[in-house]
């Protein structure tokens, strides 16, 4: 069975790129363009992995992440952060928060699907601030 990735991304170009690359790599893709729609889709579909843009309108990626953390039925779903404004220490901070992985934009389209693969098996951690 194909694995499903939920892509939560408000930028149409990025959404298109992720969808294109990951479909080509053999995944089913569910798209969400804002945080609320993303949380709703996660609950409805229970994807195998969630790719989460951090810079989202209204509900940002951190808030989306907390909403996901609050739902025990989604605990097993790895959440991978994608952010355009990478600051030193971002990766460490996000992994500490419980994200399963982290990518800085722009992603490398050639390496991305392969780099994502091992993250399906990375359990989400517990947010230390909970
Ligand atoms: Mn964005």
PDB file of C-alpha atoms and ligand atoms in Angstrom:
ATOM      1  CA  UNK A   1       0.000   0.000   0.000  1.00  0.00           C
ATOM      2  CA  UNK A   2       1.178   3.467  -0.821  1.00  0.00           C
ATOM      3  CA  UNK A   3       2.214   5.613   2.091  1.00  0.00           C
ATOM      4  CA  UNK A   4       0.416   8.902   2.547  1.00  0.00           C
ATOM      5  CA  UNK A   5       2.125  12.210   3.245  1.00  0.00           C
ATOM      6  CA  UNK A   6       0.146  15.204   4.415  1.00  0.00           C
ATOM      7  CA  UNK A   7       1.784  18.394   3.126  1.00  0.00           C
ATOM      8  CA  UNK A   8       0.807  21.532   5.050  1.00  0.00           C
ATOM      9  CA  UNK A   9       2.158  24.445   3.023  1.00  0.00           C
ATOM     10  CA  UNK A  10       0.650  27.816   2.114  1.00  0.00           C
ATOM     11  CA  UNK A  11       3.026  28.676  -0.726  1.00  0.00           C
ATOM     12  CA  UNK A  12       1.574  27.336  -3.979  1.00  0.00           C
ATOM     13  CA  UNK A  13       4.956  26.875  -5.644  1.00  0.00           C
ATOM     14  CA  UNK A  14       6.353  24.911  -2.730  1.00  0.00           C
ATOM     15  CA  UNK A  15       3.158  22.893  -2.417  1.00  0.00           C
ATOM     16  CA  UNK A  16       3.400  22.069  -6.095  1.00  0.00           C
ATOM     17  CA  UNK A  17       7.081  21.124  -5.810  1.00  0.00           C
ATOM     18  CA  UNK A  18       6.597  18.862  -2.759  1.00  0.00           C
ATOM     19  CA  UNK A  19       3.552  17.232  -4.331  1.00  0.00           C
ATOM     20  CA  UNK A  20       5.321  16.652  -7.622  1.00  0.00           C
ATOM     21  CA  UNK A  21       8.495  15.226  -6.071  1.00  0.00           C
ATOM     22  CA  UNK A  22       6.739  13.000  -3.565  1.00  0.00           C
ATOM     23  CA  UNK A  23       4.133  11.653  -5.983  1.00  0.00           C
ATOM     24  CA  UNK A  24       6.975  10.805  -8.328  1.00  0.00           C
ATOM     25  CA  UNK A  25       8.659   9.001  -5.428  1.00  0.00           C
ATOM     26  CA  UNK A  26       5.528   6.860  -5.028  1.00  0.00           C
ATOM     27  CA  UNK A  27       3.586   8.504  -2.213  1.00  0.00           C
ATOM     28  CA  UNK A  28      -0.046   9.529  -1.957  1.00  0.00           C
ATOM     29  CA  UNK A  29      -0.247  13.222  -1.146  1.00  0.00           C
ATOM     30  CA  UNK A  30      -2.861  15.076   0.854  1.00  0.00           C
ATOM     31  CA  UNK A  31      -2.572  18.853   0.630  1.00  0.00           C
ATOM     32  CA  UNK A  32      -3.500  21.494   3.186  1.00  0.00           C
ATOM     33  CA  UNK A  33      -2.929  25.216   2.668  1.00  0.00           C
ATOM     34  CA  UNK A  34      -3.289  26.400   6.264  1.00  0.00           C
ATOM     35  CA  UNK A  35      -2.856  25.073   9.756  1.00  0.00           C
ATOM     36  CA  UNK A  36      -6.507  24.472  10.592  1.00  0.00           C
ATOM     37  CA  UNK A  37      -7.049  22.536   7.366  1.00  0.00           C
ATOM     38  CA  UNK A  38      -3.844  20.630   8.118  1.00  0.00           C
ATOM     39  CA  UNK A  39      -4.934  19.523  11.576  1.00  0.00           C
ATOM     40  CA  UNK A  40      -8.339  18.548  10.202  1.00  0.00           C
ATOM     41  CA  UNK A  41      -6.765  16.510   7.391  1.00  0.00           C
ATOM     42  CA  UNK A  42      -4.400  14.821   9.856  1.00  0.00           C
ATOM     43  CA  UNK A  43      -7.339  13.708  12.000  1.00  0.00           C
ATOM     44  CA  UNK A  44      -9.384  12.579   9.013  1.00  0.00           C
ATOM     45  CA  UNK A  45      -6.655  10.722   7.142  1.00  0.00           C
ATOM     46  CA  UNK A  46      -4.034   9.686   9.733  1.00  0.00           C
ATOM     47  CA  UNK A  47      -1.152  10.086   7.250  1.00  0.00           C
ATOM     48  CA  UNK A  48       2.116   8.170   7.517  1.00  0.00           C
ATOM     49  CA  UNK A  49       4.078  11.417   7.760  1.00  0.00           C
ATOM     50  CA  UNK A  50       3.313  15.123   7.950  1.00  0.00           C
ATOM     51  CA  UNK A  51       5.447  17.701   6.184  1.00  0.00           C
ATOM     52  CA  UNK A  52       4.814  20.962   8.006  1.00  0.00           C
ATOM     53  CA  UNK A  53       5.728  24.439   6.818  1.00  0.00           C
ATOM     54  CA  UNK A  54       6.465  26.633   9.830  1.00  0.00           C
ATOM     55  CA  UNK A  55       5.601  29.979   8.229  1.00  0.00           C
ATOM     56  CA  UNK A  56       1.838  29.656   7.827  1.00  0.00           C
ATOM     57  CA  UNK A  57      -0.826  32.356   8.030  1.00  0.00           C
ATOM     58  CA  UNK A  58      -3.002  32.569  11.151  1.00  0.00           C
ATOM     59  CA  UNK A  59      -2.006  29.297  12.817  1.00  0.00           C
ATOM     60  CA  UNK A  60       1.789  28.928  12.464  1.00  0.00           C
ATOM     61  CA  UNK A  61       3.608  25.623  12.255  1.00  0.00           C
ATOM     62  CA  UNK A  62       4.484  25.553  15.936  1.00  0.00           C
ATOM     63  CA  UNK A  63       0.828  25.913  16.869  1.00  0.00           C
ATOM     64  CA  UNK A  64      -0.123  23.211  14.381  1.00  0.00           C
ATOM     65  CA  UNK A  65       2.547  21.000  15.926  1.00  0.00           C
ATOM     66  CA  UNK A  66       1.136  21.532  19.416  1.00  0.00           C
ATOM     67  CA  UNK A  67      -2.371  20.701  18.194  1.00  0.00           C
ATOM     68  CA  UNK A  68      -1.003  17.474  16.723  1.00  0.00           C
ATOM     69  CA  UNK A  69       0.913  16.659  19.910  1.00  0.00           C
ATOM     70  CA  UNK A  70      -2.309  17.032  21.874  1.00  0.00           C
ATOM     71  CA  UNK A  71      -3.937  14.166  19.956  1.00  0.00           C
ATOM     72  CA  UNK A  72      -2.856  10.735  21.197  1.00  0.00           C
ATOM     73  CA  UNK A  73      -4.258   9.031  18.074  1.00  0.00           C
ATOM     74  CA  UNK A  74      -1.711  10.952  15.963  1.00  0.00           C
ATOM     75  CA  UNK A  75       1.263  10.356  18.247  1.00  0.00           C
ATOM     76  CA  UNK A  76       2.794   7.766  15.939  1.00  0.00           C
ATOM     77  CA  UNK A  77       2.813  10.090  12.921  1.00  0.00           C
ATOM     78  CA  UNK A  78       6.221  11.708  12.343  1.00  0.00           C
ATOM     79  CA  UNK A  79       6.102  15.461  11.753  1.00  0.00           C
ATOM     80  CA  UNK A  80       8.865  16.985   9.665  1.00  0.00           C
ATOM     81  CA  UNK A  81       9.386  20.752   9.758  1.00  0.00           C
ATOM     82  CA  UNK A  82      10.199  22.838   6.698  1.00  0.00           C
ATOM     83  CA  UNK A  83      11.249  26.427   7.175  1.00  0.00           C
ATOM     84  CA  UNK A  84      12.604  29.248   5.016  1.00  0.00           C
ATOM     85  CA  UNK A  85      14.092  31.301   7.794  1.00  0.00           C
ATOM     86  CA  UNK A  86      16.676  28.924   9.124  1.00  0.00           C
ATOM     87  CA  UNK A  87      18.472  30.323  12.147  1.00  0.00           C
ATOM     88  CA  UNK A  88      21.438  28.763  13.905  1.00  0.00           C
ATOM     89  CA  UNK A  89      20.074  26.271  16.403  1.00  0.00           C
ATOM     90  CA  UNK A  90      16.722  25.833  14.634  1.00  0.00           C
ATOM     91  CA  UNK A  91      17.289  22.186  13.894  1.00  0.00           C
ATOM     92  CA  UNK A  92      18.234  21.381  17.478  1.00  0.00           C
ATOM     93  CA  UNK A  93      15.330  23.397  18.860  1.00  0.00           C
ATOM     94  CA  UNK A  94      12.812  21.648  16.619  1.00  0.00           C
ATOM     95  CA  UNK A  95      14.110  18.180  17.328  1.00  0.00           C
ATOM     96  CA  UNK A  96      13.980  19.042  21.013  1.00  0.00           C
ATOM     97  CA  UNK A  97      10.338  20.113  20.583  1.00  0.00           C
ATOM     98  CA  UNK A  98       9.595  16.685  19.202  1.00  0.00           C
ATOM     99  CA  UNK A  99       9.742  17.122  15.438  1.00  0.00           C
ATOM    100  CA  UNK A 100      11.018  13.983  13.711  1.00  0.00           C
ATOM    101  CA  UNK A 101      13.081  15.918  11.215  1.00  0.00           C
ATOM    102  CA  UNK A 102      13.841  19.308   9.782  1.00  0.00           C
ATOM    103  CA  UNK A 103      14.530  20.754   6.334  1.00  0.00           C
ATOM    104  CA  UNK A 104      15.606  24.279   5.458  1.00  0.00           C
ATOM    105  CA  UNK A 105      14.201  25.821   2.277  1.00  0.00           C
ATOM    106  CA  UNK A 106      15.079  25.808  -0.479  1.00  0.00           C
ATOM    107  CA  UNK A 107      15.116  22.022  -0.396  1.00  0.00           C
ATOM    108  CA  UNK A 108      17.355  20.068  -2.746  1.00  0.00           C
ATOM    109  CA  UNK A 109      14.814  18.482  -5.128  1.00  0.00           C
ATOM    110  CA  UNK A 110      17.171  15.652  -6.072  1.00  0.00           C
ATOM    111  CA  UNK A 111      17.995  14.602  -2.533  1.00  0.00           C
ATOM    112  CA  UNK A 112      14.691  15.404  -0.820  1.00  0.00           C
ATOM    113  CA  UNK A 113      12.670  12.183  -1.352  1.00  0.00           C
ATOM    114  CA  UNK A 114      15.622  10.040  -0.268  1.00  0.00           C
ATOM    115  CA  UNK A 115      16.381  12.269   2.721  1.00  0.00           C
ATOM    116  CA  UNK A 116      12.765  12.032   3.812  1.00  0.00           C
ATOM    117  CA  UNK A 117      12.643   8.235   3.715  1.00  0.00           C
ATOM    118  CA  UNK A 118      14.337   7.431   7.052  1.00  0.00           C
ATOM    119  CA  UNK A 119      12.121   9.943   8.846  1.00  0.00           C
ATOM    120  CA  UNK A 120       9.059   7.705   8.524  1.00  0.00           C
ATOM    121  CA  UNK A 121      10.608   5.616  11.272  1.00  0.00           C
ATOM    122  CA  UNK A 122      11.542   8.463  13.600  1.00  0.00           C
ATOM    123  CA  UNK A 123       9.095   8.598  16.460  1.00  0.00           C
ATOM    124  CA  UNK A 124       7.945  12.006  17.472  1.00  0.00           C
ATOM    125  CA  UNK A 125       9.318  13.164  20.781  1.00  0.00           C
ATOM    126  CA  UNK A 126       7.500  14.749  23.648  1.00  0.00           C
ATOM    127  CA  UNK A 127       7.470  18.521  23.705  1.00  0.00           C
ATOM    128  CA  UNK A 128       9.595  19.480  26.692  1.00  0.00           C
ATOM    129  CA  UNK A 129       7.441  22.588  27.244  1.00  0.00           C
ATOM    130  CA  UNK A 130       4.260  20.550  27.735  1.00  0.00           C
TER     131      UNK A 130
HETATM  132 MN1  LIG B   1       4.770  29.328   4.271  1.00  0.00          MN
END
